[in-house]
Backbone as a chain_set.jsonl record, in Angstrom:
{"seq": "XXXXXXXXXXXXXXXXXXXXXXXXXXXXXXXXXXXXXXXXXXXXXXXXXXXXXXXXXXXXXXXXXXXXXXXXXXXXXXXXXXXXXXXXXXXXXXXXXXXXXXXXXXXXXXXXXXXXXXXXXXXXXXXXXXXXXXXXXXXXXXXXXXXXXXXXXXX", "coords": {"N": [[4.256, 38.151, -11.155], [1.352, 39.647, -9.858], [0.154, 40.274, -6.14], [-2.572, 39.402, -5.955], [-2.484, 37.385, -7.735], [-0.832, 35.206, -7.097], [-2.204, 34.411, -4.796], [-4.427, 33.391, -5.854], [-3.824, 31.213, -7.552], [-2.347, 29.759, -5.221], [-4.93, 28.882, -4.354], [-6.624, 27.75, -5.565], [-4.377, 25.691, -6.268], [-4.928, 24.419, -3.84], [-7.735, 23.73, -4.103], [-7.706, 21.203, -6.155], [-6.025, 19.889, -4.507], [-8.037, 19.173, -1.623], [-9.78, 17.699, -3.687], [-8.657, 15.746, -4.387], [-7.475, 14.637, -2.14], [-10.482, 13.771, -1.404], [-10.628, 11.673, -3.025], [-9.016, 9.845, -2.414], [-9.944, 9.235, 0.506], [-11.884, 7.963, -0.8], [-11.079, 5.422, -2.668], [-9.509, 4.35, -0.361], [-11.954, 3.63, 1.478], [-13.205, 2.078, -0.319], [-11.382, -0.164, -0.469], [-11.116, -1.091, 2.036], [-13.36, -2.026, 2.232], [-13.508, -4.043, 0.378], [-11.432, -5.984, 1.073], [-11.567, -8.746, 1.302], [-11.681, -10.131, -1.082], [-11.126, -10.5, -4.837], [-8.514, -8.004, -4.999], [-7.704, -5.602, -7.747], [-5.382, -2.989, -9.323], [-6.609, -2.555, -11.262], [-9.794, -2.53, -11.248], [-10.273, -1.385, -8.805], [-9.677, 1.166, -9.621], [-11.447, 1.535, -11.915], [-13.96, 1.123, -10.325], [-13.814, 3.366, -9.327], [-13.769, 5.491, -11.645], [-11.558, 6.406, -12.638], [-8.261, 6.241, -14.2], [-5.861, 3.869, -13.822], [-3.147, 4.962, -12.996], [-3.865, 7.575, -11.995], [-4.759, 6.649, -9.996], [-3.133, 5.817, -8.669], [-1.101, 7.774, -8.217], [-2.202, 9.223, -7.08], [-3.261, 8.679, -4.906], [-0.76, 7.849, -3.587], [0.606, 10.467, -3.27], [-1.091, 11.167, -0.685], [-1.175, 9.056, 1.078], [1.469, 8.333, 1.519], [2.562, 5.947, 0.388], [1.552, 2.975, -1.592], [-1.407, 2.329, -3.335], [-1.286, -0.758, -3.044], [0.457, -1.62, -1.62], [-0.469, -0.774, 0.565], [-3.222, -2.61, 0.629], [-1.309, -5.156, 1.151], [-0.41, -5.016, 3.587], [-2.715, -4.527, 5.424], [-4.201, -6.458, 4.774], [-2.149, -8.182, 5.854], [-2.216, -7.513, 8.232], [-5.048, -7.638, 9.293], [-4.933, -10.79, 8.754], [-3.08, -11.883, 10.822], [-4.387, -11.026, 13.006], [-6.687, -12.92, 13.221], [-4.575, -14.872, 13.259], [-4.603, -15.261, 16.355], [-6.918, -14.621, 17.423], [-8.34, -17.183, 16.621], [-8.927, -20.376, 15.465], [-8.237, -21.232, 13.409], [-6.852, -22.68, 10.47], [-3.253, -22.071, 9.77], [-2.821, -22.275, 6.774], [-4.991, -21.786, 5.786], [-5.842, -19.176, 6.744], [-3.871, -17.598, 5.268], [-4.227, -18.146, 2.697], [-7.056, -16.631, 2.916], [-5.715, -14.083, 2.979], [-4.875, -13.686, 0.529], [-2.606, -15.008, -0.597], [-0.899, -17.348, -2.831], [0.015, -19.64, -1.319], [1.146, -21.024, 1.908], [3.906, -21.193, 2.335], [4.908, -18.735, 0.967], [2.742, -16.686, 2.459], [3.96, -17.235, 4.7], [7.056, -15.915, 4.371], [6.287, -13.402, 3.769], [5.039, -12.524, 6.08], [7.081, -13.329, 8.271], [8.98, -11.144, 7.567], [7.364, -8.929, 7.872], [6.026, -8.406, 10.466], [8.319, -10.102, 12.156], [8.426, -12.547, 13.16], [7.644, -15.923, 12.308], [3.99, -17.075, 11.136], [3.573, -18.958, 12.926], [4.63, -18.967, 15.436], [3.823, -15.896, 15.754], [0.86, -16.803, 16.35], [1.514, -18.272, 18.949], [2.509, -17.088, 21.095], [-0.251, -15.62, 21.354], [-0.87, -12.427, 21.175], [-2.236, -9.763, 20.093], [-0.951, -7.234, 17.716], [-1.719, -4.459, 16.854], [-0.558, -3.588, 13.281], [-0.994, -1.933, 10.905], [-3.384, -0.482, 10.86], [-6.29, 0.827, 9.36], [-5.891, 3.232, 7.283], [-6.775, 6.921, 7.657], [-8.277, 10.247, 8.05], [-6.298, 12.397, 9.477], [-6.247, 15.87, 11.405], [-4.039, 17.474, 11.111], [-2.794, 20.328, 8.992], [-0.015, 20.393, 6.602], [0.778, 22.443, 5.27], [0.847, 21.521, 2.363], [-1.211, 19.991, 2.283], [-3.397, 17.386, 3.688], [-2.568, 15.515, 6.895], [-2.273, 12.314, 6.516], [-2.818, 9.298, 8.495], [-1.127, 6.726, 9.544], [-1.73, 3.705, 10.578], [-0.658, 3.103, 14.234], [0.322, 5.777, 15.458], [1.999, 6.965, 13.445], [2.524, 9.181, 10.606], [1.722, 10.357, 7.426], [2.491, 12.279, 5.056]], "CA": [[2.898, 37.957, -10.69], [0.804, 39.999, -8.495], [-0.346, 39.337, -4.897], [-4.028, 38.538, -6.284], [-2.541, 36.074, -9.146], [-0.317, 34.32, -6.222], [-3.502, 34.348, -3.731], [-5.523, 32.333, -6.663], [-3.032, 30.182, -7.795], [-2.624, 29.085, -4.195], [-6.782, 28.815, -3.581], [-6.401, 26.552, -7.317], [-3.772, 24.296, -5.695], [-5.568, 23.947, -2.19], [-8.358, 23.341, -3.881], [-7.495, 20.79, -6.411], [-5.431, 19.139, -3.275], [-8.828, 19.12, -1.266], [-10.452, 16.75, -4.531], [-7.236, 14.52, -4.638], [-8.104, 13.601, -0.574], [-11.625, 13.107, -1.04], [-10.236, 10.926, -4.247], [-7.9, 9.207, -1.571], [-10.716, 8.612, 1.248], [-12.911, 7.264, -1.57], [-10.254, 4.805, -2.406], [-9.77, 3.869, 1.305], [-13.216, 2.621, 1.634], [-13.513, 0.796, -1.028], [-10.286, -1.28, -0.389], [-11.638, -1.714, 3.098], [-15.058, -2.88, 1.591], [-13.373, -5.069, -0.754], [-10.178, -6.875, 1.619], [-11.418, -10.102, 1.42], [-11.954, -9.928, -2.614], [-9.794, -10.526, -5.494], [-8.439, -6.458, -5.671], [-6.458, -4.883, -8.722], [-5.586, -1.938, -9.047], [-7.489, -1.681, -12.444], [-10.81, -2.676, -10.156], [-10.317, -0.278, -8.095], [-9.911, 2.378, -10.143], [-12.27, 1.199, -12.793], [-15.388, 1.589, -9.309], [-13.411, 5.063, -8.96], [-13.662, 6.333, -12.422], [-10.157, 7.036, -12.479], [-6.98, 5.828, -14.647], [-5.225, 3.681, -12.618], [-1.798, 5.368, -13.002], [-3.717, 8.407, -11.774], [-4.936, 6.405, -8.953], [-2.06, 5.526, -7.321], [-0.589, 8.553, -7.623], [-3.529, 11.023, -6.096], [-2.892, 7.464, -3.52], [0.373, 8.173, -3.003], [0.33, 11.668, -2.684], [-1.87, 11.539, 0.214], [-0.462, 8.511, 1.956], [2.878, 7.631, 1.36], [2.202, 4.21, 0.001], [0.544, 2.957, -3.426], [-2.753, 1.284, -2.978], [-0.681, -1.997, -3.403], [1.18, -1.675, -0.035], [-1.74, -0.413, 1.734], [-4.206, -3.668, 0.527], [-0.847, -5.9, 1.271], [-0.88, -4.286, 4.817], [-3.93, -4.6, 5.423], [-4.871, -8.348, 4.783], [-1.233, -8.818, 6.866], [-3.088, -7.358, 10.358], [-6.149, -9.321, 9.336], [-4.468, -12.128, 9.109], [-1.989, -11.676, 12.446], [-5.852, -11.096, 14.1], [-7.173, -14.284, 12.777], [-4.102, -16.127, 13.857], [-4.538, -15.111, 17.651], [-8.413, -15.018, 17.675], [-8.957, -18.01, 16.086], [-7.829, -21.443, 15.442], [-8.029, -21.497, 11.573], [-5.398, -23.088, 9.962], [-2.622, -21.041, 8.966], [-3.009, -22.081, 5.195], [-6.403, -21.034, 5.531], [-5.394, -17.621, 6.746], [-2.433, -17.438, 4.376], [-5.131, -18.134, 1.416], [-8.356, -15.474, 3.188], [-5.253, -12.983, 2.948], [-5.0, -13.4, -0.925], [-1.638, -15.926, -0.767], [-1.192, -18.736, -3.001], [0.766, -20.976, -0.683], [1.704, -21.094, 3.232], [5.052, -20.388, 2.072], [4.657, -17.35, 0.867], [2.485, -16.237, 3.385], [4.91, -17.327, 5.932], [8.173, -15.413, 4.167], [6.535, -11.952, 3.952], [4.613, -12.175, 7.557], [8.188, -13.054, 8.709], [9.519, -9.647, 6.91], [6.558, -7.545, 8.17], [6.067, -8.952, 12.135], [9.624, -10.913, 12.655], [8.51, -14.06, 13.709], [6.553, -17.011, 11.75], [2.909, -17.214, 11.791], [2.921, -20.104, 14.159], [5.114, -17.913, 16.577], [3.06, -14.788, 16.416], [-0.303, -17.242, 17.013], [1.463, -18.742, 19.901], [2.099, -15.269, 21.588], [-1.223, -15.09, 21.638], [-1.239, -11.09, 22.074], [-2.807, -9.085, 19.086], [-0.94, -6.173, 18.252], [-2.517, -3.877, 15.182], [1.002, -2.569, 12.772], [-1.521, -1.013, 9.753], [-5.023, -0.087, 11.271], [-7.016, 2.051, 8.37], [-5.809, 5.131, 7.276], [-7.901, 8.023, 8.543], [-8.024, 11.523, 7.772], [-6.045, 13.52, 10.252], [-6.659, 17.1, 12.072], [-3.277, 18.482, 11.019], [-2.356, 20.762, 8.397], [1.416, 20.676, 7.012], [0.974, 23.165, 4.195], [0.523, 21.097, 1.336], [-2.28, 18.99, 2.466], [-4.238, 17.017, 5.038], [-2.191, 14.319, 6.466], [-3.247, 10.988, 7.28], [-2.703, 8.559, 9.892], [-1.036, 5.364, 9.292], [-1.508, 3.074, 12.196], [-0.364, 3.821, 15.54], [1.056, 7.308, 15.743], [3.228, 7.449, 12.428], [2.169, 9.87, 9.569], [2.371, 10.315, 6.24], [2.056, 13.652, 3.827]], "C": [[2.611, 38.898, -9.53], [0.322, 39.364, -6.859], [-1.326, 38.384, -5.181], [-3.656, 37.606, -7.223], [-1.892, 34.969, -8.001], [-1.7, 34.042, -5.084], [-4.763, 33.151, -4.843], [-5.045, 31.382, -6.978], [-2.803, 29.366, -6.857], [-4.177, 28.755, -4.096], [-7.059, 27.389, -4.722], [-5.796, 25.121, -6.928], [-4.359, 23.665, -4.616], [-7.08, 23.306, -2.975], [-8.18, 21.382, -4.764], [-6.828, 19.418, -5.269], [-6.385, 18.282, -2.345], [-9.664, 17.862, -2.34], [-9.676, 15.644, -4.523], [-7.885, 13.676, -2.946], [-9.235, 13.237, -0.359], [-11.446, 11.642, -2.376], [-9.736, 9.373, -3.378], [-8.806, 8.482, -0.622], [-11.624, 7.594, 0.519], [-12.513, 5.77, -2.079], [-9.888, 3.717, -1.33], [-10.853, 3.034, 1.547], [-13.47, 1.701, 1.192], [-12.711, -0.522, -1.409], [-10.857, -1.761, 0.554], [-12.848, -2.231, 2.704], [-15.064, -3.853, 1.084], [-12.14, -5.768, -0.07], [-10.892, -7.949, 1.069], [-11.855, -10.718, -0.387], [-11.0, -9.581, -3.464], [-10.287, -8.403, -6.04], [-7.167, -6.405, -6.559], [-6.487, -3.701, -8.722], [-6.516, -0.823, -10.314], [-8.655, -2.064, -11.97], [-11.025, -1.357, -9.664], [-10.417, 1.189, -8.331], [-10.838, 2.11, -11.041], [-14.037, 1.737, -11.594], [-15.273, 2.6, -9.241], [-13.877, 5.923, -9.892], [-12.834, 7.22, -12.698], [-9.13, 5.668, -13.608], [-6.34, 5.232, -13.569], [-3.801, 4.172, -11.923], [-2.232, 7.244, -11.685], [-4.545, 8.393, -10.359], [-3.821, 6.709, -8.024], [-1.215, 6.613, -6.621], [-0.917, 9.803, -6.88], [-3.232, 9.787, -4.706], [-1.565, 7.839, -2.631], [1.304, 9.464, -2.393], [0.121, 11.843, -1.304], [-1.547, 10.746, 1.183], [0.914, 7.923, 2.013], [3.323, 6.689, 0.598], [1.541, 3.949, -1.431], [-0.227, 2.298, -2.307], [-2.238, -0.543, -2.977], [-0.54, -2.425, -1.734], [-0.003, -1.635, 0.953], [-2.721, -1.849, 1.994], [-2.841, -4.756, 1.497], [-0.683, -5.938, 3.383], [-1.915, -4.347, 6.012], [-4.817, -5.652, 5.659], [-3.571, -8.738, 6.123], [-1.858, -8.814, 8.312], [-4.3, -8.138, 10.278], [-6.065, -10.409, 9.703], [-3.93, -12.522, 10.746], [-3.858, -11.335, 13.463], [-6.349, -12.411, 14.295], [-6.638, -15.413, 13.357], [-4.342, -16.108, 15.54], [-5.857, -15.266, 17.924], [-8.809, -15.652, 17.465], [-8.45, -19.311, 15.962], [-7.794, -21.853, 13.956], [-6.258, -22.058, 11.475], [-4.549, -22.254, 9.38], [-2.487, -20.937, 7.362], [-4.376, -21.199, 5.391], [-6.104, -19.448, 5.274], [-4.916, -17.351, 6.208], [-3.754, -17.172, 3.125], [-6.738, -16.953, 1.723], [-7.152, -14.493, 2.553], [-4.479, -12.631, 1.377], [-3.243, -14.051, -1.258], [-1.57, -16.947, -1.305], [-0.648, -19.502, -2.454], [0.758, -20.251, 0.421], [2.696, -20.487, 3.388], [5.226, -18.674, 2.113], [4.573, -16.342, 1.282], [3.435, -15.898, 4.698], [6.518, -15.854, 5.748], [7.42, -14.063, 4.467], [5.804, -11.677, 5.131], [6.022, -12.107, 8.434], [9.097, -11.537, 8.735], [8.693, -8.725, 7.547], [6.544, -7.807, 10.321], [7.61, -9.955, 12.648], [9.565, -11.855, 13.351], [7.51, -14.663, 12.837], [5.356, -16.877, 12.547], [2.141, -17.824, 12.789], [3.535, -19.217, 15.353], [4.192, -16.837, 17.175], [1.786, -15.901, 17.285], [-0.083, -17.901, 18.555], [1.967, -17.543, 21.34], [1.165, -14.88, 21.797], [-1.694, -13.03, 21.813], [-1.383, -10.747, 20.067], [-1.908, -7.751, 18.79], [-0.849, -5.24, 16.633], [-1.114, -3.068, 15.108], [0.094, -1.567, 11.819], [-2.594, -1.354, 9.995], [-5.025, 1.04, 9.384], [-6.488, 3.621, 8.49], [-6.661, 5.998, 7.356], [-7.523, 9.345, 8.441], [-7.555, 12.053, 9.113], [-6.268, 15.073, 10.833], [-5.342, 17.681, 11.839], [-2.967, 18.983, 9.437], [-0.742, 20.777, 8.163], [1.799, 21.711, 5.517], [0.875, 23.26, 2.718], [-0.881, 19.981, 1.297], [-2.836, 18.605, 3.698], [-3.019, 15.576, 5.338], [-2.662, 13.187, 7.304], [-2.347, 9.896, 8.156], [-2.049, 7.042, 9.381], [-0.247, 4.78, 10.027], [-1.331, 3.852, 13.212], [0.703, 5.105, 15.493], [2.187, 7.565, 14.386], [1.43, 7.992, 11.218], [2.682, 9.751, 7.972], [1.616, 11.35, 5.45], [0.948, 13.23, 2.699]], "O": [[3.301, 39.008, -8.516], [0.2, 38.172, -6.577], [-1.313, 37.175, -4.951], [-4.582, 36.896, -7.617], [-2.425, 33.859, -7.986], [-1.719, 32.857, -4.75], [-5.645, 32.386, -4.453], [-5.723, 30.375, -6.773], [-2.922, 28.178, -7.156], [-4.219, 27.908, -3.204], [-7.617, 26.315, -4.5], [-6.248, 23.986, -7.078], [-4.299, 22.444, -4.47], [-7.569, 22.344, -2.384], [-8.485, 20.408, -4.075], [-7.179, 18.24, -5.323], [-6.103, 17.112, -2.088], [-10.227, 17.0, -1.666], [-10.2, 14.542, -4.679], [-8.47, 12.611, -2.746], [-9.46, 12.497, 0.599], [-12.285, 10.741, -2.415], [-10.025, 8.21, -3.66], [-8.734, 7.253, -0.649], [-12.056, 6.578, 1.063], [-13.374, 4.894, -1.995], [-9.974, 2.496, -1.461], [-10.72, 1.837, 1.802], [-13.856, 0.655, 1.715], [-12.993, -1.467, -2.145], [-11.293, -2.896, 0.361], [-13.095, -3.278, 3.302], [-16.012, -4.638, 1.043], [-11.599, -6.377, -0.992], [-10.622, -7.954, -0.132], [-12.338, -11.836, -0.565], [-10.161, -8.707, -3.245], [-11.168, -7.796, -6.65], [-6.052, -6.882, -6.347], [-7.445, -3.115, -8.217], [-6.862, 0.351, -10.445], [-9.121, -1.762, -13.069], [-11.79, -0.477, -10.058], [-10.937, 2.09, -7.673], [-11.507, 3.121, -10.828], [-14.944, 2.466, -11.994], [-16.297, 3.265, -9.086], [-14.368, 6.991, -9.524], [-13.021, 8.411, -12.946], [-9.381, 4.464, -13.653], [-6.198, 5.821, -12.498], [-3.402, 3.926, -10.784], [-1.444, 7.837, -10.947], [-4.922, 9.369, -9.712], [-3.646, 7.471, -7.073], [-0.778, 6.704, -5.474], [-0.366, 10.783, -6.379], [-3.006, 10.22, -3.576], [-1.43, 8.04, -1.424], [2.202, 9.529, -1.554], [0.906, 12.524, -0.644], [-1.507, 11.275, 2.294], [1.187, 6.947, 2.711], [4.478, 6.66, 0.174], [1.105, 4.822, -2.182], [-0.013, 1.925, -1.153], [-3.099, -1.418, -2.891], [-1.151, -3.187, -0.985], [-0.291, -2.381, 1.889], [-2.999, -2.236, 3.129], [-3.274, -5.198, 2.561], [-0.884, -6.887, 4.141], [-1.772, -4.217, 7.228], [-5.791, -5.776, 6.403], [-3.866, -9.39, 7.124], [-1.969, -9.684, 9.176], [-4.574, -9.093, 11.004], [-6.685, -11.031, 10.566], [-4.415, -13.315, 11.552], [-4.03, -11.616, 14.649], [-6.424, -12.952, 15.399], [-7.199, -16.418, 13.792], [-4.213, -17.239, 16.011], [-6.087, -16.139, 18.761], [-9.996, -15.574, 17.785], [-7.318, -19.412, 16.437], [-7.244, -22.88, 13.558], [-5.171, -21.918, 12.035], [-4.982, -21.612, 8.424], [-2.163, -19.921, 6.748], [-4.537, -20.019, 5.078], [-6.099, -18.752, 4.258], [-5.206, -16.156, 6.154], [-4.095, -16.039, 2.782], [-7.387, -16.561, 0.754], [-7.523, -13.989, 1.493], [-3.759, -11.668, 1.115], [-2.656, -13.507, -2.193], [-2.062, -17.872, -0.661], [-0.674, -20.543, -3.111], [0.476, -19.055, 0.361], [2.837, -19.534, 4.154], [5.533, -17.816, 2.94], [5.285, -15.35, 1.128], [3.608, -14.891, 5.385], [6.895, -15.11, 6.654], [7.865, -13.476, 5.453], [5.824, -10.477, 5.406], [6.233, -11.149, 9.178], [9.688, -11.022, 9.685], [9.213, -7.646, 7.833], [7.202, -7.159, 11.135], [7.579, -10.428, 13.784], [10.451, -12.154, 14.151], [6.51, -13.993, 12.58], [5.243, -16.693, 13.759], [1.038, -17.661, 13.309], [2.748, -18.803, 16.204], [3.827, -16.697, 18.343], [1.7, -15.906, 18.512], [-1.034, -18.086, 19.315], [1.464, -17.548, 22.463], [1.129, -13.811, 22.407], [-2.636, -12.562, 22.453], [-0.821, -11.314, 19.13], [-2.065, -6.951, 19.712], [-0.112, -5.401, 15.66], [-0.575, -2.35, 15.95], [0.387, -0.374, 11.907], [-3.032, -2.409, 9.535], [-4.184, 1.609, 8.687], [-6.582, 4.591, 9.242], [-7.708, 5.535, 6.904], [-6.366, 9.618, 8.762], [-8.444, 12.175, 9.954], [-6.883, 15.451, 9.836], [-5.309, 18.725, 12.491], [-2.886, 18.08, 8.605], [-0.029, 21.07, 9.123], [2.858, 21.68, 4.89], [0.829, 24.249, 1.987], [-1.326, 19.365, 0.329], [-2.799, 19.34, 4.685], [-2.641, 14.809, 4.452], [-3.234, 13.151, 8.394], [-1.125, 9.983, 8.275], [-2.82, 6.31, 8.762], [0.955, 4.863, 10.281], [-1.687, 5.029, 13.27], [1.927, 4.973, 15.513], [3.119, 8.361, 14.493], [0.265, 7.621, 11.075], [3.692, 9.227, 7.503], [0.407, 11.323, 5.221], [0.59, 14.045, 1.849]]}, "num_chains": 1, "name": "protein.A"}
């Protein structure tokens, strides 16, 4: 290949790359639009106009994560808000954050924050693990990368 066939072939991939992250932000929104609503991931791609196989993976591309992790994520800091700002019952919260039991709720808040939901709420202190992913300001050669949460990245 010549310079000019390598110079297009790159401009081809960048741009293609460039449709995948507005694919990705588009995505983004409409999980955040839709937390508190039963989401699938054939939903989600079905509002997209996308395959869902070819969701997850223009998803995963761009943030690290499937759209799975991200929604599960997502309702978890909700919730962990809810329990400190509020006095809802922890089923309640367990069931806003798309849990069929307390249980449940309780085992994988344990796994993600390391203390039971009655613990964190009695801690009282708020402290956001998976804020909204957000398009970033750096370049790393293959893409844009985005922000997830406090100061960690992802390609």
């Amino acid at each position: 290949m010549n310079g000019r066939q390598n110079r297009d072939n790159k401009n081809r991939k960048e741009q293609v790359l460039m449709g995948d992250a507005a694919i990705t932000r588009k995505i983004i929104s409409y999980i955040e639009d839709h937390l508190d609503k039963d989401l699938t991931l054939e939903k989600i791609a079905a509002a997209q106009n996308y395959s869902k196989f070819y969701m997850v993976r223009v998803f995963k591309e761009h943030t690290g994560i499937t759209p799975y992790q991200y929604i599960r994520s997502r309702r978890l800091e909700k919730a962990a808000e809810k329990l400190v700002k509020t006095d809802l019952p922890v089923v309640e919260i367990s069931m806003e954050a798309g849990y069929g039991s307390q249980q449940a709720f309780g085992r994988v808040f344990r796994c993600e924050y390391g203390c039971t939901p009655l613990e964190y709420r009695r801690a009282g202190v708020f402290i956001p693990r998976h804020s909204r992913i957000f398009m970033g300001g750096k370049e790393n050669g293959t893409g844009v990368l985005w922000k997830w949460g406090k100061g960690r990245t992802a390609a």
